[in-house]
PDB file of C-alpha atoms in Angstrom:
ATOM      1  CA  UNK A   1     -54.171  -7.586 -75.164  1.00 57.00           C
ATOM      2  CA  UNK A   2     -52.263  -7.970 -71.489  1.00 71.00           C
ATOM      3  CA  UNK A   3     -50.263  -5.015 -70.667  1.00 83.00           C
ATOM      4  CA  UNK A   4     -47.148  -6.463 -68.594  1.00 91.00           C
ATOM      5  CA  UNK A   5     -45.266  -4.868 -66.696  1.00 93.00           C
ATOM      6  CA  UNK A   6     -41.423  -5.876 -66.237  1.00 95.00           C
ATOM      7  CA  UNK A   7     -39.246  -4.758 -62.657  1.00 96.00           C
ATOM      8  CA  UNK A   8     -36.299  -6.317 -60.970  1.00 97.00           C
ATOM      9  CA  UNK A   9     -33.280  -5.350 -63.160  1.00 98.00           C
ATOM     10  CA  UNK A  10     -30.118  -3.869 -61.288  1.00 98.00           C
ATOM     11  CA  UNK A  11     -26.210  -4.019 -61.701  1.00 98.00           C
ATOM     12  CA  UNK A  12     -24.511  -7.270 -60.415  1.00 98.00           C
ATOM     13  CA  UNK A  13     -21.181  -9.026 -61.005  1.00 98.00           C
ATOM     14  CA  UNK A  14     -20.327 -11.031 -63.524  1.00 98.00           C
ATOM     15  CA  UNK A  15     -21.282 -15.376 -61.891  1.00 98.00           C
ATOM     16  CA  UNK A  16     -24.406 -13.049 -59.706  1.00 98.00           C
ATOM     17  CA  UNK A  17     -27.876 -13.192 -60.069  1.00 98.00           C
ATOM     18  CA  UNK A  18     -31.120 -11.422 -60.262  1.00 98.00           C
ATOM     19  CA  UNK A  19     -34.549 -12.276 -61.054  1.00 98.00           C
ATOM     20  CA  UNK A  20     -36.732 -10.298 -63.159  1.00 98.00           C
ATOM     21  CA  UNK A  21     -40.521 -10.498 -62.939  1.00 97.00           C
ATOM     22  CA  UNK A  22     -43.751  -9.304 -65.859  1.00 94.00           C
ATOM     23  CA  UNK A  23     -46.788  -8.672 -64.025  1.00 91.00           C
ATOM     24  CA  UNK A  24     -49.730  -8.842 -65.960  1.00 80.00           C
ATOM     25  CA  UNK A  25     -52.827  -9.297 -65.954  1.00 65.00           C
ATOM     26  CA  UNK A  26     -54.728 -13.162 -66.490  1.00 55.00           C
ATOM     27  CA  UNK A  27     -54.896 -14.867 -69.740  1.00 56.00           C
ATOM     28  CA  UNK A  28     -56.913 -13.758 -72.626  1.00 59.00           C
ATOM     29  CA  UNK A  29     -58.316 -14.813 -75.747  1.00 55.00           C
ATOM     30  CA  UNK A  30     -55.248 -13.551 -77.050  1.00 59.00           C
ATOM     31  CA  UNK A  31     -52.663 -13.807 -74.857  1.00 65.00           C
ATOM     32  CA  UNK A  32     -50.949 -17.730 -75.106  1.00 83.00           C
ATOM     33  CA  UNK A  33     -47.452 -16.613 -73.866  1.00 90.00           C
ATOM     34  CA  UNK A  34     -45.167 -14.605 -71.916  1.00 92.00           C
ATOM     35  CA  UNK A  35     -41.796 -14.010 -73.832  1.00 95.00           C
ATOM     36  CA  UNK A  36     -38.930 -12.319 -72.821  1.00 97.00           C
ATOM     37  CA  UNK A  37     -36.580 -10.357 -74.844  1.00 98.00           C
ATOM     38  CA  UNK A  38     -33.250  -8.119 -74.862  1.00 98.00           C
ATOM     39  CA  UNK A  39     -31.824  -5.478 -76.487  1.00 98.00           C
ATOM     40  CA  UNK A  40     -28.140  -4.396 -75.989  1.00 97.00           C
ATOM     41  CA  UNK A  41     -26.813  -0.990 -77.188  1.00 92.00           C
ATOM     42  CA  UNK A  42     -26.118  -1.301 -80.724  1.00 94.00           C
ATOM     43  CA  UNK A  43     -27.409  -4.692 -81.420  1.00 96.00           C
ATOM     44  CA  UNK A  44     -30.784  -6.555 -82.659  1.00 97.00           C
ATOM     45  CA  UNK A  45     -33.411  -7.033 -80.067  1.00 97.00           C
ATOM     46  CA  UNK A  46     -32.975 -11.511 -79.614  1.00 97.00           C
ATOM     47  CA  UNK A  47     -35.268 -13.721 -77.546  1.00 98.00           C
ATOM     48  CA  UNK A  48     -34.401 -14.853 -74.551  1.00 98.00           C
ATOM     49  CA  UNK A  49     -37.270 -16.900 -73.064  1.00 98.00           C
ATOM     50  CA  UNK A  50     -40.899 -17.722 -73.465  1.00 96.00           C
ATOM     51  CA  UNK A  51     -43.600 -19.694 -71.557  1.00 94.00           C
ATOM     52  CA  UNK A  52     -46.837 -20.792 -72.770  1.00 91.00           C
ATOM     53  CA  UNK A  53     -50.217 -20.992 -70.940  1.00 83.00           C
ATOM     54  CA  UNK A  54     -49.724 -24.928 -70.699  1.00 86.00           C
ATOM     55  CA  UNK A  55     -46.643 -24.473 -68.726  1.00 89.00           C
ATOM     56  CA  UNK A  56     -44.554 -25.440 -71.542  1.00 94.00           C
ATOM     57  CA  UNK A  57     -41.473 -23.420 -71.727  1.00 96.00           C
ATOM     58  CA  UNK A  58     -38.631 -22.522 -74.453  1.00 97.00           C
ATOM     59  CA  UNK A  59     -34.891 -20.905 -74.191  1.00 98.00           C
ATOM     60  CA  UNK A  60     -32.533 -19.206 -76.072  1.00 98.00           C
ATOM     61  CA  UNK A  61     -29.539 -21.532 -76.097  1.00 98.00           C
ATOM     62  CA  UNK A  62     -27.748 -18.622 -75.054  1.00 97.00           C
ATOM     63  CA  UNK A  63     -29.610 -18.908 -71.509  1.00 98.00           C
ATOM     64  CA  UNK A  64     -30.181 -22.514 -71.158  1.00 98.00           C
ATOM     65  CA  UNK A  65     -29.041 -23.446 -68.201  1.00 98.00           C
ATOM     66  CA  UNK A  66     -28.773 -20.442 -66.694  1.00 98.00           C
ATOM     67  CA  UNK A  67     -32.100 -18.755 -66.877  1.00 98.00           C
ATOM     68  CA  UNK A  68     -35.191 -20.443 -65.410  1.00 98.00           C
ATOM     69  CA  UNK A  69     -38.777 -19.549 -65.802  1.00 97.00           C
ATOM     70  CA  UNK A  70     -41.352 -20.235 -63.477  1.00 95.00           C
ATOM     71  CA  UNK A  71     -45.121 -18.360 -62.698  1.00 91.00           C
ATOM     72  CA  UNK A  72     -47.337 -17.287 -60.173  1.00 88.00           C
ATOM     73  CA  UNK A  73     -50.684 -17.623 -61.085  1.00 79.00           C
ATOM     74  CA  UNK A  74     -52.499 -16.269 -58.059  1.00 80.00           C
ATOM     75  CA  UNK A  75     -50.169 -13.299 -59.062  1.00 83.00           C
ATOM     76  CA  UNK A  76     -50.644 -13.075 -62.491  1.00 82.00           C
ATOM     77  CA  UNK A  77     -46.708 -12.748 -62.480  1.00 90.00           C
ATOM     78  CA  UNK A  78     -44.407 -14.759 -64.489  1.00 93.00           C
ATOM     79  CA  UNK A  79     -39.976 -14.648 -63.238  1.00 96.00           C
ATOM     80  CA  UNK A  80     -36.925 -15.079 -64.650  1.00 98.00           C
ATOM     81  CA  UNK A  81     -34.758 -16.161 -62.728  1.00 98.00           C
ATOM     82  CA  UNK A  82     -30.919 -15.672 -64.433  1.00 98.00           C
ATOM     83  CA  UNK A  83     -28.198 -17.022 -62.526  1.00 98.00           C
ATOM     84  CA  UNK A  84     -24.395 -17.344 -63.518  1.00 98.00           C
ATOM     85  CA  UNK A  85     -25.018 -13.926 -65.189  1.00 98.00           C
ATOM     86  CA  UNK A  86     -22.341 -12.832 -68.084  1.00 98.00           C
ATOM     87  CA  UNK A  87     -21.150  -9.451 -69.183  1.00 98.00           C
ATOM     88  CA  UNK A  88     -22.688 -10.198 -72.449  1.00 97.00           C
ATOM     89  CA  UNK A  89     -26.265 -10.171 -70.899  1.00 98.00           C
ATOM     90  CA  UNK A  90     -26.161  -6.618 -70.319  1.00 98.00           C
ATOM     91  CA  UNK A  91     -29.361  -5.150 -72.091  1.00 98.00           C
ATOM     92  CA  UNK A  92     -32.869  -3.785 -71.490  1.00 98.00           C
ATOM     93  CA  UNK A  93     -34.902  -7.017 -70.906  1.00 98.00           C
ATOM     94  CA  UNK A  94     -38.844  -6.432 -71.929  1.00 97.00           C
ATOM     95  CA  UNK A  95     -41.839  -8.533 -71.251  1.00 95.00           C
ATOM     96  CA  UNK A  96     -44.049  -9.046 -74.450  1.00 94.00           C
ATOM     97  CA  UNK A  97     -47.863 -11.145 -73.870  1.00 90.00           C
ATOM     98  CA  UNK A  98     -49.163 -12.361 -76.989  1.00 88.00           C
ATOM     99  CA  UNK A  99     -50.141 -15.561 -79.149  1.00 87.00           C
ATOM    100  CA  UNK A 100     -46.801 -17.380 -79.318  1.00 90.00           C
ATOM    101  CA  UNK A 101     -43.523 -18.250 -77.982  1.00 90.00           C
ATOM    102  CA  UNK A 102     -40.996 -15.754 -79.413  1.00 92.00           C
ATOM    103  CA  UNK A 103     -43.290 -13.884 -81.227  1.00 90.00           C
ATOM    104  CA  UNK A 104     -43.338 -10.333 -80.958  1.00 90.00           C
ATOM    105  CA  UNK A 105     -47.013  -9.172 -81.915  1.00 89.00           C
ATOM    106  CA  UNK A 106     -47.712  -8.800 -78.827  1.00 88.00           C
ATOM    107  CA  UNK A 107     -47.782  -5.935 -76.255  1.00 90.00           C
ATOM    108  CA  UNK A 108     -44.889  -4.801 -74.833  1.00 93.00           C
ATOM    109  CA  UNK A 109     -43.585  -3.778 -71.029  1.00 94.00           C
ATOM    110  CA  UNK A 110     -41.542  -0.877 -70.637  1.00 95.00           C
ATOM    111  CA  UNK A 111     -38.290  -2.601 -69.987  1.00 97.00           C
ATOM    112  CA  UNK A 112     -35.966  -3.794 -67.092  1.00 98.00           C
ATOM    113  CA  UNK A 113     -31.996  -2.460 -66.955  1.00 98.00           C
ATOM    114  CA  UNK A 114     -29.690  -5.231 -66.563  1.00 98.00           C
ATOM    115  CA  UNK A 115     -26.060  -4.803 -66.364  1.00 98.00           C
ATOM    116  CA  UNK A 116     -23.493  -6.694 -65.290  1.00 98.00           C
ATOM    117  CA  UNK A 117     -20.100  -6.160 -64.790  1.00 97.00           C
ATOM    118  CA  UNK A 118     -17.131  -7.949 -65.283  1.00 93.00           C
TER     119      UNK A 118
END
């Protein structure tokens, strides 16, 4: 499987924004999407965000219309761009590459801070 490789987290203010990129290398046999998921202190690791090979792409309704992703191909680097950012989004945001959107069988990044304050 991919190994990605997440960078771009930081503190910002509450309405700010920062954009977060997973590095990794090109698509696989087994790699069919990039996913993106949080984990604040205390709670459940959620989804955020996932894009497939085809383009298509699929957000937490927590996020929608307020995170965008988009890819670089030549790159092999896929962004999320969060804007309007909340308190609430504070977490370690990782990078997982694997078969499906949201799924989490994948391999993992090492993580990206992200805190935002009020």
């Amino acid at each position: 499987q991919v190994q990605p490789v997440e960078s771009g987290g930081g503190l910002v203010q509450a309405g700010g924004s920062l954009r977060l990129s997973c590095a990794a290398s090109g698509r696989t046999s087994s790699t069919y999407a990039i996913n993106w998921f949080r984990q604040a202190p205390g709670k459940e690791r959620e989804f955020v965000a996932g894009i497939r090979w085809s383009g298509d792409r699929t957000y937490a309704d927590s996020v929608k219309g307020r995170f965008t992703l988009s890819r670089d191909n030549a790159k092999n680097t896929v962004y999320l761009q969060m804007n309007n950012l909340k308190p609430e989004d504070t977490a370690v945001y990782y990078c997982n590459a694997g078969l499906r959107v949201a799924g989490t069988g994948g391999s993992w990044g090492q993580g990206t801070q992200v805190t935002v304050s009020s």
